Coordinates of C-alpha atoms in Angstrom, one line a residue:
Chain P
M15 CA 39.7 -7.7 38.8
T16 CA 36.8 -7.3 36.4
R17 CA 36.2 -10.4 34.4
V18 CA 35.2 -9.8 30.9
M19 CA 33.9 -12.5 28.2
I20 CA 33.8 -11.4 24.6
V21 CA 31.3 -12.6 22.0
D22 CA 32.0 -11.8 18.5
D23 CA 32.1 -13.8 15.3
H24 CA 35.3 -12.1 13.9
P25 CA 38.5 -13.8 15.4
M26 CA 40.7 -10.8 14.6
W27 CA 38.3 -8.5 16.4
R28 CA 38.3 -10.9 19.7
E29 CA 42.0 -11.1 19.7
G30 CA 42.6 -7.8 19.5
V31 CA 40.1 -6.5 22.0
A32 CA 41.3 -9.5 24.3
R33 CA 44.6 -8.2 24.0
D34 CA 44.0 -4.6 24.7
L35 CA 41.7 -5.3 27.6
T36 CA 44.2 -7.5 29.2
E37 CA 46.9 -4.8 28.8
H38 CA 44.7 -2.5 30.6
G39 CA 44.1 -4.9 33.7
F40 CA 40.9 -6.9 33.0
D41 CA 40.6 -10.7 32.9
V42 CA 39.3 -11.8 29.7
C43 CA 38.1 -15.3 31.0
A44 CA 36.3 -16.4 27.9
T45 CA 35.3 -15.9 24.4
A46 CA 32.4 -17.3 22.1
S47 CA 31.7 -16.9 18.4
E48 CA 28.1 -18.2 18.5
V49 CA 24.8 -17.8 20.5
V50 CA 24.5 -21.2 22.0
A51 CA 28.2 -21.5 23.2
A52 CA 28.0 -17.9 24.4
V53 CA 25.3 -19.0 26.8
N54 CA 26.7 -22.1 27.9
I55 CA 30.4 -20.6 28.3
A56 CA 28.8 -17.6 30.1
K57 CA 26.9 -20.1 32.7
A58 CA 30.1 -21.8 33.3
T59 CA 32.3 -18.7 34.1
R60 CA 30.1 -16.3 35.5
P61 CA 32.0 -13.3 33.8
D62 CA 31.3 -9.8 35.2
V63 CA 30.6 -8.1 31.8
V64 CA 29.9 -9.6 28.5
L65 CA 30.8 -7.7 25.3
M66 CA 28.3 -8.6 22.8
D67 CA 28.3 -8.2 19.3
L68 CA 25.0 -8.4 17.5
Q69 CA 25.6 -9.8 14.2
L70 CA 26.8 -13.2 15.1
G71 CA 27.1 -15.2 12.0
S72 CA 24.8 -17.9 13.3
G73 CA 22.1 -15.9 15.1
S74 CA 21.5 -12.8 16.8
G75 CA 23.4 -11.4 20.0
V76 CA 19.8 -10.3 21.2
D77 CA 19.0 -13.9 21.9
A78 CA 22.3 -14.4 23.7
T79 CA 22.0 -11.2 25.8
R80 CA 18.2 -12.2 26.9
D81 CA 19.4 -15.9 27.7
I82 CA 22.6 -14.6 29.7
T83 CA 21.0 -12.0 31.6
A84 CA 18.1 -14.2 32.6
A85 CA 20.3 -17.1 33.7
L86 CA 23.0 -14.7 35.4
P87 CA 21.6 -11.6 37.3
D88 CA 24.8 -10.4 38.3
T89 CA 26.3 -10.4 35.0
R90 CA 26.0 -7.5 32.7
V91 CA 26.0 -7.4 29.1
L92 CA 27.6 -4.5 27.0
V93 CA 26.6 -4.2 23.3
L94 CA 29.4 -3.5 20.8
S95 CA 27.7 -3.5 17.5
A96 CA 29.3 -2.4 14.2
S97 CA 26.4 -1.4 12.3
G98 CA 24.4 0.4 15.3
E99 CA 21.2 -1.1 13.7
Q100 CA 18.7 0.8 15.5
V101 CA 16.0 -1.7 15.7
D102 CA 18.6 -4.2 17.1
V103 CA 20.2 -2.1 19.6
L104 CA 16.6 -1.3 21.1
E105 CA 15.9 -4.8 21.2
A106 CA 19.0 -5.7 23.0
V107 CA 18.5 -3.3 25.7
K108 CA 15.3 -4.3 26.2
N109 CA 16.4 -7.8 26.5
G110 CA 18.6 -6.8 29.6
A111 CA 21.7 -5.3 27.9
S112 CA 23.0 -2.5 30.0
G113 CA 24.6 -0.2 27.3
Y114 CA 25.9 0.0 24.0
L115 CA 28.7 1.5 22.3
V116 CA 29.6 1.3 18.3
K117 CA 32.8 -0.6 17.8
S118 CA 34.6 2.0 16.3
A119 CA 34.5 4.0 19.7
S120 CA 38.1 4.6 21.1
L121 CA 40.1 2.2 23.4
E122 CA 39.3 4.6 26.1
E123 CA 35.7 4.8 25.7
L124 CA 35.4 1.2 25.4
I125 CA 37.6 0.7 28.9
S126 CA 35.6 3.5 30.5
A127 CA 32.4 1.9 29.5
I128 CA 33.6 -1.5 30.8
R129 CA 34.2 -0.2 34.2
H130 CA 31.1 1.6 34.5
T131 CA 29.2 -1.4 33.4
A132 CA 31.0 -3.5 35.9
E133 CA 29.8 -1.1 38.7
G134 CA 26.2 -1.4 37.7
D135 CA 25.8 1.7 35.8
A136 CA 24.0 2.0 32.6
V137 CA 26.3 2.9 29.4
F138 CA 23.9 5.7 28.1
S139 CA 24.9 7.2 24.7
A140 CA 23.0 10.1 23.3
G141 CA 21.6 7.6 20.6
L142 CA 20.7 5.1 23.3
A143 CA 18.6 7.9 25.0
G144 CA 17.1 8.9 21.6
L145 CA 16.0 5.1 21.1
V146 CA 14.8 4.5 24.8
L147 CA 12.8 7.7 24.8
G148 CA 11.3 6.7 21.5
E149 CA 10.1 3.5 22.8
Y150 CA 8.4 5.0 25.6
R151 CA 6.4 7.5 23.6
R152 CA 5.4 4.6 20.9
M153 CA 4.3 2.5 23.9
E154 CA 2.1 5.4 24.9
S155 CA -1.0 4.1 23.4
E156 CA -0.7 0.5 24.9
P157 CA -2.7 -0.1 28.1
D158 CA -0.4 -1.5 30.8
R159 CA 2.8 0.5 29.4
P160 CA 5.7 1.1 31.6
R161 CA 5.6 5.0 32.5
L162 CA 8.5 7.7 33.0
T163 CA 8.2 10.4 35.6
G164 CA 8.4 13.9 34.7
R165 CA 11.8 13.9 36.0
E166 CA 13.0 10.8 34.1
T167 CA 11.6 12.0 30.9
E168 CA 13.8 15.4 31.3
V169 CA 16.9 13.7 32.1
L170 CA 16.4 11.1 29.2
R171 CA 15.7 14.0 26.7
L172 CA 18.9 15.9 27.9
V173 CA 20.9 12.7 27.5
A174 CA 19.8 12.5 24.1
R175 CA 20.9 16.2 23.4
G176 CA 24.5 15.2 24.2
L177 CA 24.6 16.4 27.9
T178 CA 26.9 14.4 30.1
A179 CA 25.5 13.4 33.6
K180 CA 27.4 16.3 35.0
Q181 CA 26.0 18.8 32.7
I182 CA 22.6 17.4 33.5
A183 CA 23.1 17.5 37.3
A184 CA 24.3 21.2 36.9
R185 CA 21.3 22.2 34.8
L186 CA 18.5 20.4 36.7
V187 CA 20.4 21.1 40.1
L188 CA 20.4 17.3 40.9
S189 CA 23.5 15.3 42.6
H190 CA 25.1 13.1 39.9
R191 CA 24.1 9.9 41.7
T192 CA 20.4 11.1 41.1
V193 CA 20.9 11.7 37.5
E194 CA 22.6 8.2 37.2
N195 CA 19.8 6.6 39.2
H196 CA 17.0 8.2 37.0
V197 CA 18.8 7.1 33.8
Q198 CA 19.0 3.4 35.4
N199 CA 15.2 3.4 36.0
T200 CA 14.2 4.3 32.5
L201 CA 15.9 1.2 31.3
R202 CA 15.0 -1.3 34.2
K203 CA 11.3 -0.5 33.7
L204 CA 11.6 -0.9 30.1
Q205 CA 13.6 -4.4 30.8
L206 CA 10.7 -5.4 33.2
H207 CA 8.0 -4.5 30.9
N208 CA 9.8 -6.5 28.1
R209 CA 10.3 -9.6 30.4
A210 CA 6.7 -9.5 31.4
E211 CA 5.4 -9.4 27.8
L212 CA 7.6 -12.3 26.9
V213 CA 6.2 -14.4 29.8
R214 CA 2.8 -13.4 28.9
Y215 CA 3.2 -14.4 25.2
A216 CA 4.8 -17.7 26.5
I217 CA 1.8 -18.5 28.6
E218 CA -0.6 -17.5 25.8
R219 CA 1.2 -19.8 23.6
G220 CA 1.3 -22.5 26.2
L221 CA -2.6 -22.5 26.7
D222 CA -3.0 -22.4 23.1
Q223 CA -1.4 -25.8 22.6
Chain X
V3 CA 29.4 -12.1 8.4
G4 CA 27.1 -15.1 7.0
A5 CA 27.9 -16.2 3.5
V6 CA 25.8 -14.2 1.1
G7 CA 22.7 -16.6 -0.2
Q8 CA 20.9 -17.0 -3.2
P9 CA 18.5 -14.1 -4.4
T10 CA 15.2 -15.3 -2.5
C11 CA 12.6 -13.2 -4.5
G12 CA 12.3 -12.7 -8.0
V13 CA 9.7 -12.4 -11.0
D14 CA 7.4 -15.1 -9.8
S15 CA 6.0 -12.9 -7.0
V16 CA 5.3 -10.2 -9.6
S17 CA 3.1 -12.8 -11.8
A18 CA 0.8 -13.6 -9.0
V19 CA -0.6 -10.0 -8.8
T20 CA -4.3 -10.2 -9.1
D21 CA -5.7 -9.1 -12.5
L22 CA -7.6 -6.0 -11.7
V23 CA -10.0 -6.0 -15.0
R24 CA -11.1 -9.6 -13.7
P25 CA -13.9 -8.1 -11.7
L26 CA -15.2 -6.2 -14.8
W27 CA -15.5 -9.3 -16.7
R28 CA -17.3 -11.1 -14.1
A29 CA -19.8 -8.3 -13.9
L30 CA -20.6 -8.5 -17.5
V31 CA -21.4 -12.2 -17.1
V32 CA -23.7 -11.5 -14.6
F33 CA -25.3 -8.5 -16.5
R34 CA -25.6 -10.7 -19.6
V35 CA -27.5 -13.7 -17.7
L36 CA -29.7 -11.0 -15.8
A37 CA -30.3 -9.2 -19.3
W38 CA -31.4 -12.3 -20.8
G39 CA -33.8 -13.3 -17.8
F40 CA -35.3 -9.4 -18.5
A41 CA -35.8 -10.3 -22.3
V42 CA -37.7 -13.5 -21.3
L43 CA -40.1 -11.3 -19.2
G44 CA -40.7 -8.9 -21.8
V45 CA -41.8 -11.8 -24.2
Y46 CA -44.2 -13.0 -21.4
T47 CA -45.7 -9.7 -20.5
R48 CA -46.2 -9.1 -24.5
W49 CA -47.0 -12.6 -25.3
D50 CA -50.7 -12.1 -26.8
E51 CA -49.2 -9.2 -28.9
L52 CA -46.6 -11.3 -30.7
H53 CA -47.3 -12.0 -34.2
R54 CA -45.1 -15.4 -34.3
R55 CA -44.9 -16.9 -30.7
W56 CA -42.5 -19.8 -31.8
G57 CA -40.2 -16.9 -33.5
A58 CA -40.0 -15.3 -29.9
V59 CA -39.3 -18.8 -28.4
V60 CA -36.6 -19.5 -30.9
L61 CA -34.9 -16.2 -30.5
L62 CA -34.8 -16.1 -26.6
A63 CA -33.3 -20.2 -27.2
A64 CA -30.8 -18.8 -29.4
M65 CA -30.0 -15.8 -27.1
A66 CA -29.7 -18.1 -24.3
V67 CA -27.1 -20.5 -26.1
W68 CA -25.0 -17.2 -26.8
T69 CA -25.0 -15.9 -23.2
V70 CA -23.9 -19.5 -22.0
V71 CA -21.3 -19.3 -24.9
V72 CA -19.9 -15.8 -24.2
S73 CA -20.1 -16.3 -20.4
F74 CA -17.7 -19.4 -20.7
G75 CA -15.7 -17.2 -23.2
Y76 CA -15.3 -14.2 -21.1
S77 CA -14.7 -16.3 -17.9
R78 CA -12.2 -18.4 -19.3
T79 CA -9.9 -15.9 -20.6
W80 CA -10.2 -13.6 -17.8
G81 CA -7.9 -11.0 -17.8
R82 CA -7.0 -11.2 -21.4
S83 CA -8.3 -8.6 -24.0
N84 CA -11.0 -10.9 -25.3
T85 CA -11.4 -8.6 -28.4
R86 CA -12.1 -11.4 -30.8
L87 CA -14.9 -12.8 -28.7
A88 CA -16.2 -9.2 -28.1
V89 CA -16.4 -8.5 -32.0
A90 CA -18.1 -12.0 -32.5
D91 CA -20.5 -11.3 -29.6
L92 CA -21.4 -7.7 -31.7
V93 CA -22.1 -9.7 -35.1
V94 CA -24.1 -12.2 -33.1
T95 CA -25.9 -9.6 -30.9
V96 CA -26.8 -7.8 -34.2
A97 CA -28.0 -11.0 -35.8
C98 CA -30.4 -11.5 -32.7
M99 CA -31.8 -7.9 -32.9
A100 CA -32.6 -8.5 -36.4
G101 CA -34.1 -12.0 -35.4
T102 CA -36.6 -10.0 -33.5
L103 CA -38.7 -9.9 -36.9
L104 CA -39.2 -13.9 -36.4
A105 CA -41.4 -12.7 -33.7
Q106 CA -42.7 -9.2 -34.5
R107 CA -43.9 -7.6 -37.5
L108 CA -41.7 -4.7 -38.7
D109 CA -44.6 -2.2 -38.9
A110 CA -45.5 -3.2 -35.1
I111 CA -41.5 -2.0 -34.4
H112 CA -42.3 1.1 -36.2
D113 CA -45.4 1.9 -34.4
G114 CA -43.6 1.5 -31.0
A115 CA -43.2 -2.1 -29.9
S116 CA -39.8 -3.0 -28.0
I117 CA -37.1 -4.9 -29.7
L118 CA -37.2 -8.3 -28.2
T119 CA -33.6 -8.3 -27.4
S120 CA -34.0 -5.5 -25.2
V121 CA -31.0 -4.3 -22.8
W122 CA -29.1 -7.7 -23.7
A123 CA -28.2 -6.0 -26.6
A124 CA -25.9 -3.8 -24.7
G125 CA -23.5 -6.8 -23.7
P126 CA -21.1 -6.3 -26.7
V127 CA -20.8 -2.7 -26.2
L128 CA -19.6 -3.6 -22.5
A129 CA -17.4 -6.2 -23.6
L130 CA -15.7 -4.1 -26.5
A131 CA -15.4 -1.4 -23.9
I132 CA -13.6 -3.5 -21.2
A133 CA -11.3 -5.3 -24.1
R134 CA -10.5 -2.2 -26.0
G135 CA -11.1 0.9 -23.7
R136 CA -13.1 4.2 -24.7
D137 CA -12.7 3.3 -28.6
G138 CA -14.1 0.0 -28.3
G139 CA -17.1 1.1 -26.4
L140 CA -17.8 3.7 -29.1
L141 CA -17.6 1.2 -31.8
G142 CA -20.2 -1.0 -29.9
A143 CA -22.4 1.7 -29.4
V144 CA -22.5 3.0 -32.7
A145 CA -23.0 -0.5 -34.2
I146 CA -26.1 -1.4 -31.9
S147 CA -27.6 2.3 -32.5
L148 CA -27.3 1.6 -36.2
T149 CA -29.0 -1.6 -35.8
T150 CA -31.7 -0.2 -33.7
G151 CA -32.1 2.8 -36.3
A152 CA -32.4 0.3 -39.1
L153 CA -35.0 -1.7 -37.1
I154 CA -37.4 1.4 -36.5
A155 CA -36.6 2.8 -39.9
F156 CA -35.1 6.1 -38.3
G157 CA -38.9 7.1 -37.6
D158 CA -38.8 7.9 -34.0
W159 CA -36.1 10.0 -33.3
S160 CA -36.5 10.6 -29.8
R161 CA -36.8 7.0 -29.1
L162 CA -33.7 6.5 -31.2
L163 CA -31.8 9.2 -29.4
N164 CA -32.7 7.8 -26.1
N165 CA -31.1 4.4 -27.0
I166 CA -28.1 6.0 -28.2
Q167 CA -27.4 8.1 -25.5
L168 CA -27.6 5.1 -23.0
L169 CA -25.2 3.1 -25.2
L170 CA -23.0 5.6 -25.7
V171 CA -22.7 6.6 -22.1
A172 CA -22.3 2.9 -21.1
G173 CA -19.7 2.3 -23.7
L174 CA -17.6 5.5 -22.9
V175 CA -18.0 4.9 -19.0
V176 CA -16.9 1.4 -18.7
G177 CA -14.3 2.1 -21.5
Y178 CA -12.5 4.7 -19.6
A179 CA -12.9 2.6 -16.4
A180 CA -11.2 -0.3 -17.9
T181 CA -8.3 1.9 -19.3
A182 CA -7.8 3.2 -15.8
T183 CA -8.2 -0.1 -14.2
R184 CA -5.4 -1.4 -16.7
R185 CA -3.1 1.4 -15.8
A186 CA -3.4 0.8 -12.1
N187 CA -2.7 -2.6 -12.9
A188 CA 0.3 -2.0 -14.4
R189 CA 1.6 0.3 -11.6
L190 CA 0.6 -2.2 -8.9
T191 CA 2.8 -4.8 -10.9
D192 CA 5.7 -2.4 -11.1
A193 CA 5.5 -1.5 -7.5
I194 CA 5.6 -5.0 -6.4
A195 CA 8.6 -5.9 -8.5
T196 CA 10.5 -2.7 -7.0
E197 CA 9.6 -3.7 -3.4
A198 CA 10.9 -7.3 -4.3
A199 CA 14.0 -5.7 -5.7
T200 CA 14.6 -3.3 -2.6
A201 CA 14.3 -6.0 -0.2
E202 CA 16.6 -8.1 -1.9
R203 CA 19.2 -5.2 -2.2
L204 CA 18.7 -4.6 1.3
R205 CA 19.1 -8.2 2.4
L206 CA 22.5 -8.0 0.7
S207 CA 23.8 -4.7 1.8
R208 CA 23.1 -5.5 5.3
T209 CA 25.3 -8.6 5.2
I210 CA 28.0 -6.7 3.2
H211 CA 27.9 -3.5 5.1
D212 CA 28.5 -5.4 8.6
G213 CA 31.7 -6.8 7.1
V214 CA 32.8 -3.5 5.8
L215 CA 32.1 -1.7 8.9
Q216 CA 33.9 -4.3 11.0
V217 CA 37.2 -3.7 8.9
L218 CA 36.7 0.2 9.4
A219 CA 36.1 -0.3 13.1
Q220 CA 39.5 -2.1 13.2
V221 CA 41.4 0.2 11.0
Q222 CA 40.6 3.1 13.7
H223 CA 41.4 0.8 16.6
R224 CA 44.8 0.5 15.0
G225 CA 45.2 4.2 14.9
G226 CA 47.8 5.6 12.3
D227 CA 46.8 8.2 9.6
L228 CA 44.0 6.0 8.3
A229 CA 41.9 6.1 11.3
P230 CA 40.5 9.6 10.6
V231 CA 39.5 8.7 7.1
A232 CA 38.3 5.1 8.4
A233 CA 36.0 7.0 11.2
E234 CA 34.4 9.2 8.5
Q235 CA 33.7 6.4 6.1
E236 CA 32.0 4.3 8.9
I237 CA 29.7 7.0 10.0
A238 CA 28.7 7.6 6.5
L239 CA 28.1 4.2 5.8
R240 CA 26.1 3.5 9.0
S241 CA 24.1 6.5 8.8
L242 CA 23.2 5.6 5.2
M243 CA 22.3 2.2 6.4
N244 CA 20.4 3.4 9.2
G245 CA 18.7 6.0 7.2
R246 CA 17.3 3.9 4.6
A247 CA 14.2 5.9 3.1
T248 CA 10.7 4.4 3.4
S249 CA 8.5 6.7 1.7
L250 CA 4.7 6.1 0.8
A251 CA 2.1 8.7 -0.8
G252 CA 4.0 11.7 -0.4
E253 CA 5.5 11.2 2.9
S254 CA 8.8 10.3 3.9
D255 CA 10.9 9.4 7.1
L256 CA 12.3 12.3 8.6
R257 CA 15.0 10.1 10.1
A258 CA 16.3 9.2 6.8
G259 CA 16.5 12.8 5.5
L260 CA 18.6 14.0 8.8
S261 CA 20.7 10.7 9.0
V262 CA 23.0 11.8 6.2
L263 CA 23.7 14.7 8.2
A264 CA 25.9 12.5 10.5
S265 CA 29.7 13.1 10.8
P266 CA 32.6 12.5 13.4
R267 CA 31.4 15.7 14.8
V268 CA 27.8 15.6 14.5
E269 CA 25.7 12.8 16.0
V270 CA 22.0 12.2 14.5
V271 CA 19.6 10.7 17.3
V272 CA 16.5 9.3 16.2
P273 CA 13.9 6.7 17.5
A274 CA 13.7 3.1 16.4
S275 CA 10.4 3.6 14.5
P276 CA 9.9 5.7 11.3
V277 CA 8.7 9.3 11.7
P278 CA 6.7 9.9 8.8
L279 CA 6.0 13.5 7.7
R280 CA 4.9 15.1 4.2
A281 CA 7.9 15.1 1.9
H282 CA 8.0 18.8 1.8
R283 CA 8.0 19.4 5.4
V284 CA 10.8 16.7 5.7
S285 CA 13.1 18.7 3.1
E286 CA 12.4 22.0 4.9
L287 CA 13.0 20.7 8.2
V288 CA 16.4 19.1 6.7
A289 CA 17.2 22.4 5.0
A290 CA 16.7 24.4 8.3
V291 CA 18.8 21.5 10.3
R292 CA 21.6 22.1 7.8
E293 CA 21.8 25.9 8.3
A294 CA 22.1 25.3 11.9
L295 CA 24.9 22.7 11.3
A296 CA 26.8 25.1 8.9
N297 CA 26.7 27.7 11.5
F298 CA 28.0 25.2 14.0
T299 CA 31.0 24.5 11.7
R300 CA 31.8 28.2 11.2
H301 CA 31.4 29.4 14.7
A302 CA 31.3 26.6 17.6
G303 CA 35.2 26.0 17.4
P304 CA 37.3 23.0 16.4
D305 CA 36.4 20.9 19.2
A306 CA 32.9 21.3 19.6
R307 CA 30.2 18.6 18.8
A308 CA 26.9 18.7 17.8
W309 CA 23.6 16.4 18.2
V310 CA 20.8 16.4 16.1
V311 CA 17.8 14.8 18.2
V312 CA 14.4 13.8 16.5
E313 CA 11.4 13.4 19.0
D314 CA 8.1 12.3 17.7
L315 CA 5.5 13.9 20.0
G316 CA 2.6 12.4 18.3
G317 CA 0.5 15.6 16.6
E318 CA 4.2 17.4 16.6
V319 CA 7.6 16.5 15.8
L320 CA 10.6 18.3 17.6
V321 CA 14.0 18.3 16.2
V322 CA 16.7 19.8 18.5
V323 CA 20.1 20.8 17.0
R324 CA 22.5 21.6 20.0
D325 CA 26.0 22.0 20.3
D326 CA 28.7 22.4 23.0
G327 CA 30.7 25.1 21.2
V328 CA 31.6 28.8 22.2
G329 CA 28.1 29.8 22.0
T330 CA 27.1 33.5 21.4
S331 CA 24.8 36.0 22.9
A332 CA 21.0 36.6 22.1
E333 CA 22.0 40.2 21.2
R334 CA 24.3 38.9 18.2
I335 CA 21.7 36.8 16.8
E336 CA 19.3 39.6 16.6
H337 CA 22.2 42.2 15.4
A338 CA 22.8 39.9 12.5
S339 CA 19.3 40.7 11.2
R340 CA 19.2 44.4 12.1
D341 CA 22.1 45.2 9.6
G342 CA 20.3 43.9 7.0
R343 CA 22.0 40.7 6.5
L344 CA 19.7 38.0 6.3
G345 CA 21.2 35.8 9.2
V346 CA 21.1 32.3 9.6
S347 CA 18.8 32.2 12.5
Q348 CA 16.1 34.5 10.2
S349 CA 16.5 32.1 7.3
I350 CA 15.8 29.3 9.9
R351 CA 13.0 30.7 11.5
G352 CA 11.4 31.6 8.1
R353 CA 11.7 28.0 6.7
I354 CA 9.8 26.9 10.1
A355 CA 7.2 29.5 10.3
D356 CA 6.2 28.8 6.3
L357 CA 5.6 25.1 7.9
G358 CA 3.2 26.8 10.7
G359 CA 5.7 25.6 13.4
T360 CA 8.0 27.3 16.1
A361 CA 11.9 27.8 16.0
E362 CA 13.6 28.9 19.5
V363 CA 17.1 29.5 19.7
R364 CA 18.9 29.3 23.2
T365 CA 22.5 30.5 23.5
A366 CA 25.0 32.3 25.8
P367 CA 28.8 33.1 25.7
G368 CA 30.6 29.5 26.6
E369 CA 27.1 27.7 26.4
G370 CA 26.9 26.4 23.1
V371 CA 23.8 26.9 20.8
E372 CA 20.5 24.8 21.1
W373 CA 17.9 25.3 18.7
E374 CA 14.5 23.6 19.0
L375 CA 12.3 23.1 15.8
K376 CA 8.6 22.2 16.4
V377 CA 6.3 21.5 13.4
S378 CA 2.9 19.8 13.3
R379 CA 2.1 16.7 11.4

């Protein structure tokens, strides 16, 4: 049974989603409403999937996402944002989230997204593909930037245009699995690069002091 | 949702604007001191020709005292108009010009000897120009010219005209510059105030809109007849916030123009950083996308969805409008224009061609329609 943790500062939302997920056979093992508690509870309960709101009253879900994915490599974070604020979503994904949904997504979409996330797949909406593609293009002038292969760029552009993995596989004559892998790789490279940047930043600051 | 806090920025940041006229006053002070030094040099080189040497020394001392006085005066009230001091400066300077008679004989001046105040006398012209703009500069130039004319008894016209010309040019140019600077200053102050207000509004709306979006999302989750309306409003509010316009110097963010086109059936996909384009290009691109979407609504079928994708390619911007509807055939798109009706595709192509870009359409029955609009920066 997939173990899910819900991080959100709206009690009504937490309870509603917890009830819905329990009814559909998930084990909601923990809930939290702010960053520090979320990280501590996640470390203690080791959920499979964390549903993460980005606007937590006391702080940002981006920080919680970074700390949870750094401490628990087997735990996946699925961002569930009300605003879909582009910069925040991109930051969350760079800091380890494996997918993103807007809160108004239907229950079916949410359940299928949690299943995918638990299996280790990225939940890649068109919107997220557009953000990731834009981020790679923005970094093009940086010296040791992560690079996309031609195929990865092609796949990402088609995801951004709303094609499903199946449609992309048909159009590019690839297997469904290969398309999933390409999408995963674009995300993984971005996250690795981000982590390296954070480490470098920390070292530079450490040397300065 | 955090509590709505106190406004953090207000009028204080506005008054901190540097006064752009300040450098003009500072330049005037420097000019005055240098011009006095020039006058001293003039007296030194003509020391032997002077009728009364003590007169020249007294005059230079008086000029020195006045230079110090106005330097402090203009410096102390930097940024204010300084009109009174500039008028006093004009009166004292005219008196100093007349004071040249302490050292020189009037007939020597008539015969061509320079007035000892020399270029120092242009000071009040510049001061009035800075304080009062063009009219001030004109008044100063006329007053100093008349004084010069009186001293040389309007005898040597070419010499007089030369002086008048230089004084007028100085007064008018500095006057215009001061007026232009004041206007720029006012605009800068306005812009900073607007920016502060916008930042504040943004902060408030972020706090509020997150709460409203939460409620709308919950209404949708509960289902019922309010759910579709909530979905529509939620998308409208989200795209409004995500597409906040950030325009500068005739450019605007293409994302902002396209975001408002989002609906439950249309998703707008954009990068996280702004895509600035000249405002005219943005409005033409948005108009072209609107036409493509109108066509989608009419022909794609009730269950079809559409995506508007913005890709910033550096030198070019690519906008893709794709739908998963019933599609059509390339011949039918051509047909529409052969019949003499200006088809949607012709209209879209026309707009993009006017921007020097390219518009390509790909479609087949059952395959939806996909527009690629590419425009250079």
